[in-house]
C-alpha positions as protocol buffer text, in pm:
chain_id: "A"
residue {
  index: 1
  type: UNK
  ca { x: 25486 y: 9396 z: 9758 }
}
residue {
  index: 2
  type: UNK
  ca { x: 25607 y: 9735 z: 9573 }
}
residue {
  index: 3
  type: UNK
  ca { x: 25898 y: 9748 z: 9816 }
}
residue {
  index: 4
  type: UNK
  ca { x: 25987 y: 9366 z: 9808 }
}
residue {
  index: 5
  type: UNK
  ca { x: 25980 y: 9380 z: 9410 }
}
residue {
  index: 6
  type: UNK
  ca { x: 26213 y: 9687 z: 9444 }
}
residue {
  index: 7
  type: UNK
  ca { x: 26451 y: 9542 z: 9688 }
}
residue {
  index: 8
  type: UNK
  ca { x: 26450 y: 9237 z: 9515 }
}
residue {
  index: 9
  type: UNK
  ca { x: 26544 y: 9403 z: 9178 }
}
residue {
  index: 10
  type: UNK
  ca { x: 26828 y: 9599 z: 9334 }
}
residue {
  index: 11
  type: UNK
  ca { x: 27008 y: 9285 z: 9455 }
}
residue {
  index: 12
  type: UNK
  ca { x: 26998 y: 9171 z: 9117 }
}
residue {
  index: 13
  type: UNK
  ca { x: 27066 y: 9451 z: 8929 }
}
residue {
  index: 14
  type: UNK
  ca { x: 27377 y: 9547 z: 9164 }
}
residue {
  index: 15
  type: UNK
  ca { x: 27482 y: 9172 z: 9067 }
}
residue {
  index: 16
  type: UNK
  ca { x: 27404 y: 9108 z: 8737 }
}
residue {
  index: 17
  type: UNK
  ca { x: 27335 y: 9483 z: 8617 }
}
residue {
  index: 18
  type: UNK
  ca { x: 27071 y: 9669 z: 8473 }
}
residue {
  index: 19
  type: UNK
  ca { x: 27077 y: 9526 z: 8096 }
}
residue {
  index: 20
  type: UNK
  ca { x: 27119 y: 9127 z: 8209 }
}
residue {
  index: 21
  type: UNK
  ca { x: 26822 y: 9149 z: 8466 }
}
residue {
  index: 22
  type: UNK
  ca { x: 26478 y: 9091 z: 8306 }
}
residue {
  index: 23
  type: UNK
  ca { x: 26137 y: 9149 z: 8443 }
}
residue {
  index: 24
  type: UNK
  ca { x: 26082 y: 8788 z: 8403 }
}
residue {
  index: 25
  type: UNK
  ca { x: 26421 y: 8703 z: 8652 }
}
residue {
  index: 26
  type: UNK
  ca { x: 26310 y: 8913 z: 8878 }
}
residue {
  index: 27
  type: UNK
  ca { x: 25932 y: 8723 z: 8861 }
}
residue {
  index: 28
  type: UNK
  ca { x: 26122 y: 8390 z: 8882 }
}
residue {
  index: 29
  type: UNK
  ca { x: 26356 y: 8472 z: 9174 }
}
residue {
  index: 30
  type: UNK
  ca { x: 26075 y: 8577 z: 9349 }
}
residue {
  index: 31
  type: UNK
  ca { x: 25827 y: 8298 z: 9307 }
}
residue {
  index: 32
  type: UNK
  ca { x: 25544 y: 8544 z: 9155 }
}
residue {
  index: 33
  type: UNK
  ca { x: 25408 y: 8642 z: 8781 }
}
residue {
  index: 34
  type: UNK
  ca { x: 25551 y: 8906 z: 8596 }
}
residue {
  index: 35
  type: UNK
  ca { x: 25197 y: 9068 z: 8596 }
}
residue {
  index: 36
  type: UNK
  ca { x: 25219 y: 9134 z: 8944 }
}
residue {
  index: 37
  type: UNK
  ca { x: 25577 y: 9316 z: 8866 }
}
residue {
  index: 38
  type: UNK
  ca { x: 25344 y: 9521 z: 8619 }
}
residue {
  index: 39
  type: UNK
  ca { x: 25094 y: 9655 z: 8844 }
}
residue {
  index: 40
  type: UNK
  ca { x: 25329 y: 9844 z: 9067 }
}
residue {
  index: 41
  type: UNK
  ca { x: 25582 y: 9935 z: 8772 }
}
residue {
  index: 42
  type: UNK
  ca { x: 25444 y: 10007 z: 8414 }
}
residue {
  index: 43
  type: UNK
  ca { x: 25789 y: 9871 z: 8252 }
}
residue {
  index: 44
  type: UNK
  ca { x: 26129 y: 9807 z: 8336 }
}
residue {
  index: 45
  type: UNK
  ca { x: 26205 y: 10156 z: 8308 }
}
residue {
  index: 46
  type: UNK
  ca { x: 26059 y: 10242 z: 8585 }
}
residue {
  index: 47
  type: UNK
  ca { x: 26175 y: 9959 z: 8822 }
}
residue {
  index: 48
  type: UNK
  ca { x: 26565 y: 10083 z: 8737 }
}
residue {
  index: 49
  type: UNK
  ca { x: 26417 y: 10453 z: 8836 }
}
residue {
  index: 50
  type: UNK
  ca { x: 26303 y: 10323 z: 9163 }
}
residue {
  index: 51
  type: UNK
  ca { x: 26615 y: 10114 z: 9223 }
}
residue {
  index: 52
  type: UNK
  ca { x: 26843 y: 10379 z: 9141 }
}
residue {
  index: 53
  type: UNK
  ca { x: 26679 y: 10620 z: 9386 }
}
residue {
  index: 54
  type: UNK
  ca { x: 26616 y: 10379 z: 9641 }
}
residue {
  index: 55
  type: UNK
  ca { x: 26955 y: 10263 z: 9622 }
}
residue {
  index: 56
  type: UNK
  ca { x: 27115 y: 10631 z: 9649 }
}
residue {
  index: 57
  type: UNK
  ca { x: 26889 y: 10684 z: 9972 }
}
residue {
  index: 58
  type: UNK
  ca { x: 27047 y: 10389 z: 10108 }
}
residue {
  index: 59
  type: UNK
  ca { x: 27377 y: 10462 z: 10014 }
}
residue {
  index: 60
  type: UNK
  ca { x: 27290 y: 10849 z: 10198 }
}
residue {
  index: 61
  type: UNK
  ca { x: 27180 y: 10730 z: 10499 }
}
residue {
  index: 62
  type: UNK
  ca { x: 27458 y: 10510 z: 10532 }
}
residue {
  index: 63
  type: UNK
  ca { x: 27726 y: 10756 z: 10497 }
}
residue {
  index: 64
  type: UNK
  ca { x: 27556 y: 11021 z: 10691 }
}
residue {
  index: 65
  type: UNK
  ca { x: 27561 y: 10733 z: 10978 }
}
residue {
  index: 66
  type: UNK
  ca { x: 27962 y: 10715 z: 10891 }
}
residue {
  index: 67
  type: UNK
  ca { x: 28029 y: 11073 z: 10919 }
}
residue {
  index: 68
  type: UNK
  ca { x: 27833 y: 11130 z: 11236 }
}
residue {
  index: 69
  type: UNK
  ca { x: 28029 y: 10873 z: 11399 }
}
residue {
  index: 70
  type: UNK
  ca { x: 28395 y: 10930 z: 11169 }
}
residue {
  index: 71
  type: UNK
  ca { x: 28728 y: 11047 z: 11430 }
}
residue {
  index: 72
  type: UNK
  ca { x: 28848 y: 11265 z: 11113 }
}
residue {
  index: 73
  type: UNK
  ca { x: 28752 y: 11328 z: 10778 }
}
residue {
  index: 74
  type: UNK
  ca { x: 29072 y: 11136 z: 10670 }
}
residue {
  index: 75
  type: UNK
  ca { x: 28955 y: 10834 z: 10828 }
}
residue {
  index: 76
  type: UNK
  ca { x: 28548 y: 10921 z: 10715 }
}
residue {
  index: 77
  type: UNK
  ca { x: 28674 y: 10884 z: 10360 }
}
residue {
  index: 78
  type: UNK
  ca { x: 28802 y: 10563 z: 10375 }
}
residue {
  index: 79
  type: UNK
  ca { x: 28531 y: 10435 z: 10611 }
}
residue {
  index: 80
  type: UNK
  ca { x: 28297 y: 10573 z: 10309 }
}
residue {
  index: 81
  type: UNK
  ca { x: 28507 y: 10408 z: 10033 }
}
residue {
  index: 82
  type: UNK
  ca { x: 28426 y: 10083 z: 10226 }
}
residue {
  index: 83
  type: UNK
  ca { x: 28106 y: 10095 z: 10237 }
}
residue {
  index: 84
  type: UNK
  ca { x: 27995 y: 10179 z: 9952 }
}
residue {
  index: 85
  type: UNK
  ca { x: 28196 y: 9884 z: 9771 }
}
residue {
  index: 86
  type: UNK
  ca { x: 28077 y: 9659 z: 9955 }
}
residue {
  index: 87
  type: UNK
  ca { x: 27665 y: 9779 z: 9946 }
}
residue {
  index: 88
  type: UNK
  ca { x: 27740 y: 9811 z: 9560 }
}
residue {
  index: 89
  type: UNK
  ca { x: 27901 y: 9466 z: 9548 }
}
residue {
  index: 90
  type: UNK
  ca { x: 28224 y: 9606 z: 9442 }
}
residue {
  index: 91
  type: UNK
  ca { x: 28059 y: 9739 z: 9107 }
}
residue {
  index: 92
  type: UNK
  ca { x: 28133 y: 9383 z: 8951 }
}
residue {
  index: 93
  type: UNK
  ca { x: 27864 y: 9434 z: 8726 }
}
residue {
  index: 94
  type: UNK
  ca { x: 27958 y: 9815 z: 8642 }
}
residue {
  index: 95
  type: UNK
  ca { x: 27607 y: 9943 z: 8723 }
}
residue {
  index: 96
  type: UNK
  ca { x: 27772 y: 10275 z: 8682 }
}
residue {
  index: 97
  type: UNK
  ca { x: 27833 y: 10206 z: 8337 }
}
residue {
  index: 98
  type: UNK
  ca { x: 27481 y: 10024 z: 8239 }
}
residue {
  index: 99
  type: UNK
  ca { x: 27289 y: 10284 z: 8406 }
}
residue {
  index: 100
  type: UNK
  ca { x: 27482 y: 10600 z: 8169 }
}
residue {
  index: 101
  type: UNK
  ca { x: 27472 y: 10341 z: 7844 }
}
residue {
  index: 102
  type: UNK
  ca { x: 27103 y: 10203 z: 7856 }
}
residue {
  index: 103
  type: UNK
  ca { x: 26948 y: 10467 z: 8051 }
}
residue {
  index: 104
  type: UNK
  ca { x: 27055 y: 10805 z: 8050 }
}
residue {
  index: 105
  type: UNK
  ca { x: 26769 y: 10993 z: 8156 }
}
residue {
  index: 106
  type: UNK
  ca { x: 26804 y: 10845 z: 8522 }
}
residue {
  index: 107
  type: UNK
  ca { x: 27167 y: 10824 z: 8473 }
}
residue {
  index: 108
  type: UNK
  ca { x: 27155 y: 11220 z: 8488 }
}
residue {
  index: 109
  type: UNK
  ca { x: 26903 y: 11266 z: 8723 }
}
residue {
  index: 110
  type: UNK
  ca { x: 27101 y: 11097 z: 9032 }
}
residue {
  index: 111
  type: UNK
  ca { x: 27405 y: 11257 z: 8856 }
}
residue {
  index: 112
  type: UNK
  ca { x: 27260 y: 11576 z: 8992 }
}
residue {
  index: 113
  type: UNK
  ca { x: 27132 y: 11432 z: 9314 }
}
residue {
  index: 114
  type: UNK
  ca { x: 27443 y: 11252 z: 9368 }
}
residue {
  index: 115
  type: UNK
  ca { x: 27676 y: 11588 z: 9299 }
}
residue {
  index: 116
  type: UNK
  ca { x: 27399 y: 11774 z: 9543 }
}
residue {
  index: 117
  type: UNK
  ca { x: 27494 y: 11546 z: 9790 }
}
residue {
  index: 118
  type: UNK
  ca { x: 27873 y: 11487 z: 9779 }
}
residue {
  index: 119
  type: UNK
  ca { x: 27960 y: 11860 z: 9703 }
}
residue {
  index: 120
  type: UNK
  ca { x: 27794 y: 11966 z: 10041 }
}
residue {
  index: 121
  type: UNK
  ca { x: 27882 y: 11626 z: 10232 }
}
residue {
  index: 122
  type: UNK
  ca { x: 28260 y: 11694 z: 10093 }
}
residue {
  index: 123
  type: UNK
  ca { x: 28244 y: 12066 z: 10184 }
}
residue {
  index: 124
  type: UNK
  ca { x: 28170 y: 11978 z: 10541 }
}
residue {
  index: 125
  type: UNK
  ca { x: 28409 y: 11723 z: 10586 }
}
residue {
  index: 126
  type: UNK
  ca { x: 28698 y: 11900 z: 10420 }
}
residue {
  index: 127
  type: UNK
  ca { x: 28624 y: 12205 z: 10646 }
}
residue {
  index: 128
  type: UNK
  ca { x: 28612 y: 11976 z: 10961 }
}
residue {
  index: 129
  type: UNK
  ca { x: 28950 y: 11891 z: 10812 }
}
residue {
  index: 130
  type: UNK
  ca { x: 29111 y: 12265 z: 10793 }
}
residue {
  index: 131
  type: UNK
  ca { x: 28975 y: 12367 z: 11138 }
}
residue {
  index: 132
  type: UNK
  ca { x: 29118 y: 12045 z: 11308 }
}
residue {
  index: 133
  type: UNK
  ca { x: 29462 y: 12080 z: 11105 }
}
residue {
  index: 134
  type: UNK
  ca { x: 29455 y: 11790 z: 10914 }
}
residue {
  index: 135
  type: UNK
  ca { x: 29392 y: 11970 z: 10544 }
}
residue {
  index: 136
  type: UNK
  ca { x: 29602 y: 12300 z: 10462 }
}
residue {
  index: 137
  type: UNK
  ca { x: 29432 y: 12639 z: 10540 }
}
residue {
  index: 138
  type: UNK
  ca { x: 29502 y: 12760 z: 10211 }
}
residue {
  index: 139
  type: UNK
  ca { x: 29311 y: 12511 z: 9979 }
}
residue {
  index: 140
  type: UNK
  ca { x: 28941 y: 12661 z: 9826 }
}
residue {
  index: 141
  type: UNK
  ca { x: 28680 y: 12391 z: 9988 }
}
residue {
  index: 142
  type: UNK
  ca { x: 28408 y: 12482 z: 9708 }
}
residue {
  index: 143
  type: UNK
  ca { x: 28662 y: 12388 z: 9464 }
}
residue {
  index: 144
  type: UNK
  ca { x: 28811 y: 12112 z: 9619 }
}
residue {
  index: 145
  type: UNK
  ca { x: 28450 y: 11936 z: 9666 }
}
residue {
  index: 146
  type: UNK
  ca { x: 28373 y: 11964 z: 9278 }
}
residue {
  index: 147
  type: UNK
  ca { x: 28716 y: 11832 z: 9197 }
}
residue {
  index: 148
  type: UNK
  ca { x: 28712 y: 11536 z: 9421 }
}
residue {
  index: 149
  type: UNK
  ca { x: 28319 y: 11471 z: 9264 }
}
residue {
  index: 150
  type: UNK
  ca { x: 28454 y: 11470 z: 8928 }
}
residue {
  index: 151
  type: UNK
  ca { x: 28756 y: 11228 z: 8972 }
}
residue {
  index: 152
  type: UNK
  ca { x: 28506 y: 10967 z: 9214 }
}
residue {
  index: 153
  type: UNK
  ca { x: 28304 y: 10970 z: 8864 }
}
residue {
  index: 154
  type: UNK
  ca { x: 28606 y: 10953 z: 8638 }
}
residue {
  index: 155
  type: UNK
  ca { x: 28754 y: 10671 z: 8786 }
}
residue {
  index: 156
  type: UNK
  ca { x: 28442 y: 10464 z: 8655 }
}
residue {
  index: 157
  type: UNK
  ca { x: 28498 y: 10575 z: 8300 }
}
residue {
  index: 158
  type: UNK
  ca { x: 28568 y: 10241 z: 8101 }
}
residue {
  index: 159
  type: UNK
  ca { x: 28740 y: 10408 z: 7847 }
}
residue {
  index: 160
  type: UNK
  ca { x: 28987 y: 10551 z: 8034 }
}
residue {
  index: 161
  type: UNK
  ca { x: 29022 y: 10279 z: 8263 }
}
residue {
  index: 162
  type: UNK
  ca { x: 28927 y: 9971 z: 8131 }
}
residue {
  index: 163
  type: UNK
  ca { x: 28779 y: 9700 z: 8348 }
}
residue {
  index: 164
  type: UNK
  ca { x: 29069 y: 9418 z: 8241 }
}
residue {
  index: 165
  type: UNK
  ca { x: 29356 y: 9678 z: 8339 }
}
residue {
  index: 166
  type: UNK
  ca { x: 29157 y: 9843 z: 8688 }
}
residue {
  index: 167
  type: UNK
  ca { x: 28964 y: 9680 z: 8916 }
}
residue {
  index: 168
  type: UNK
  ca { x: 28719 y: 9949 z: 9122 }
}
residue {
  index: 169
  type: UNK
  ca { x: 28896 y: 9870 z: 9469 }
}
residue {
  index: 170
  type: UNK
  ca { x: 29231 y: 9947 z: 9332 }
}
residue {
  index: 171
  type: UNK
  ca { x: 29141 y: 10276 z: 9158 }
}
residue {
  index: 172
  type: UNK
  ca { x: 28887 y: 10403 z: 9442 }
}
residue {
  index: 173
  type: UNK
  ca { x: 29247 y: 10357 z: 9696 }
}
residue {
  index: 174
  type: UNK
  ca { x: 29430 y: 10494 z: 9488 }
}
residue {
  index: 175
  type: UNK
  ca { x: 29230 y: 10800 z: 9396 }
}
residue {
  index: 176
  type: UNK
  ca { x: 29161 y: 10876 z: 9747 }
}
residue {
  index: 177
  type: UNK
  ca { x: 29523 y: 10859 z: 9858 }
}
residue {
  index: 178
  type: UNK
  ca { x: 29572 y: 11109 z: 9560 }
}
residue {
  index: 179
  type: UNK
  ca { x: 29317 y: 11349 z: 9713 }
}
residue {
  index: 180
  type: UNK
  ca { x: 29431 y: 11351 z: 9998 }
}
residue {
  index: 181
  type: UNK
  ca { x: 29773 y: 11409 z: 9935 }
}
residue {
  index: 182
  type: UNK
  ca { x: 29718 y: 11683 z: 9796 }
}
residue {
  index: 183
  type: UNK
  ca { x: 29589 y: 11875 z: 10072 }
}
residue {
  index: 184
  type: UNK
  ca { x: 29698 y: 11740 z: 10396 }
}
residue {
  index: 185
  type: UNK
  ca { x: 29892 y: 11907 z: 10631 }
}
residue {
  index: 186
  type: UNK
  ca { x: 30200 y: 11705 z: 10824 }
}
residue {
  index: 187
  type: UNK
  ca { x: 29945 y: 11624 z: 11083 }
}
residue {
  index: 188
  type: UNK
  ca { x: 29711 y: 11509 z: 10809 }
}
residue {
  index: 189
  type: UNK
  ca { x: 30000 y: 11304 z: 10665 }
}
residue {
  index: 190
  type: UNK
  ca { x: 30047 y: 11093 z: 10944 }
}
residue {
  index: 191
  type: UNK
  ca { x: 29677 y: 11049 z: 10985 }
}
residue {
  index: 192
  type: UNK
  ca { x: 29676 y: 10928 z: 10601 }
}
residue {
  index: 193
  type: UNK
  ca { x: 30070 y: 10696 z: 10649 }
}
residue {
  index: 194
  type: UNK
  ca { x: 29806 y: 10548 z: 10965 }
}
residue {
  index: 195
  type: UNK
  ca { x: 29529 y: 10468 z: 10749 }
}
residue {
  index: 196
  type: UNK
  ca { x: 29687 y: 10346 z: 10428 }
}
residue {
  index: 197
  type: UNK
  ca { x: 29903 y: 10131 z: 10653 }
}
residue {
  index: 198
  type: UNK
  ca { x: 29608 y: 9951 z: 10810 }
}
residue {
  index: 199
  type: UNK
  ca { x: 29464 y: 9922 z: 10463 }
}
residue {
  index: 200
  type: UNK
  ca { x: 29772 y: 9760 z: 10317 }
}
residue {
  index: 201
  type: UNK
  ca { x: 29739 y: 9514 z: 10607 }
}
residue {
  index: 202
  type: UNK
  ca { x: 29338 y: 9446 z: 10540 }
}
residue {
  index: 203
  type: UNK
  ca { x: 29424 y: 9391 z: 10213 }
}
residue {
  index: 204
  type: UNK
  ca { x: 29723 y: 9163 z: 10260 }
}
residue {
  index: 205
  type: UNK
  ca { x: 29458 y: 8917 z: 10479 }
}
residue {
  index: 206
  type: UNK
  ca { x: 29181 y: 8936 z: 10151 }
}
């Protein structure tokens, strides 16, 4: 029941967000009393906690499947970008947002599990990336991971880019075709005209 409440919660919370999304919604939705809700999680703290870090584990697993299977990091990024918008229901709810404004104890916790994970995901893929060609031999991969963590994180920043001017798709495009730009080789350009090209056209058919 634990994992059905949890489950349950996440598909609401990813839709609605975390502030919307009562205990007693979730009891509703799923046909049972709230008190049940309460014997596996003392409050709704603690249901967000173990959304959040079951959601993150997800979200792992999934990309760790994508970059097993990935032709090129170039590609692997992308592949990634899709994903994760579509798990996350395209952030339409700004969980990103709800989670650092209503609870920021979690909110920094996965911060740190999420930079643990991306710097050395990142690291590995951008290496892949020099030794096959495709990113310049020159560019400092420990620096290039934090940078790329940073601007993934800044692109959700309301303030800076409002929700009624940026939609999450548009920025999380056009922040990786920045990145990338930046430290492709030719070989890694024509990779990136490829895969921006094919984009354009998935787009075009949405």
């Amino acid at each position: 029941m634990k994992a059905k409440i949890t489950r349950q919660a996440a598909e609401m919370f990813l839709n609605f967000g975390f502030k919307s999304i009562t205990m007693d919604d979730i009891a509703q939705e799923m046909g049972i009393s709230k008190k049940t809700i309460y014997v596996h999680f003392k409050n709704k703290t603690k249901l967000v906690e173990a959304v959040t870090f079951e959601v993150f584990e997800t979200v792992c697993s999934g990309i760790d499947c994508i970059c097993n299977a990935s032709q090129n990091p170039i590609e692997e990024l992308f592949e990634i970008k899709m994903f994760v918008m579509n798990y996350l229901k395209n952030e339409k709810s700004s969980p990103h947002f709800q989670l650092k404004k209503y609870y920021p104890k979690i909110y920094e916790s996965l911060q740190k599990k999420q930079f643990e994970k991306m710097h050395e995901s990142v690291k590995a893929s951008i290496t892949r990336g020099v030794e096959t060609e495709l990113f310049r031999q020159s560019i400092d991969v420990d620096f290039i991971s934090r940078i790329y963590f940073i601007g993934m994180n800044g692109i959700k920043d309301h303030f800076i880019f409002p929700e009624e001017k940026y939609n999450m798709k548009y920025l999380m495009e056009s922040y990786l075709e920045y990145h990338l730009r930046a430290i492709v080789t030719k070989k890694g350009l024509q990779v990136l005209d490829k895969v921006l090209s094919t984009q354009i056209q998935v787009n075009n058919q949405s």
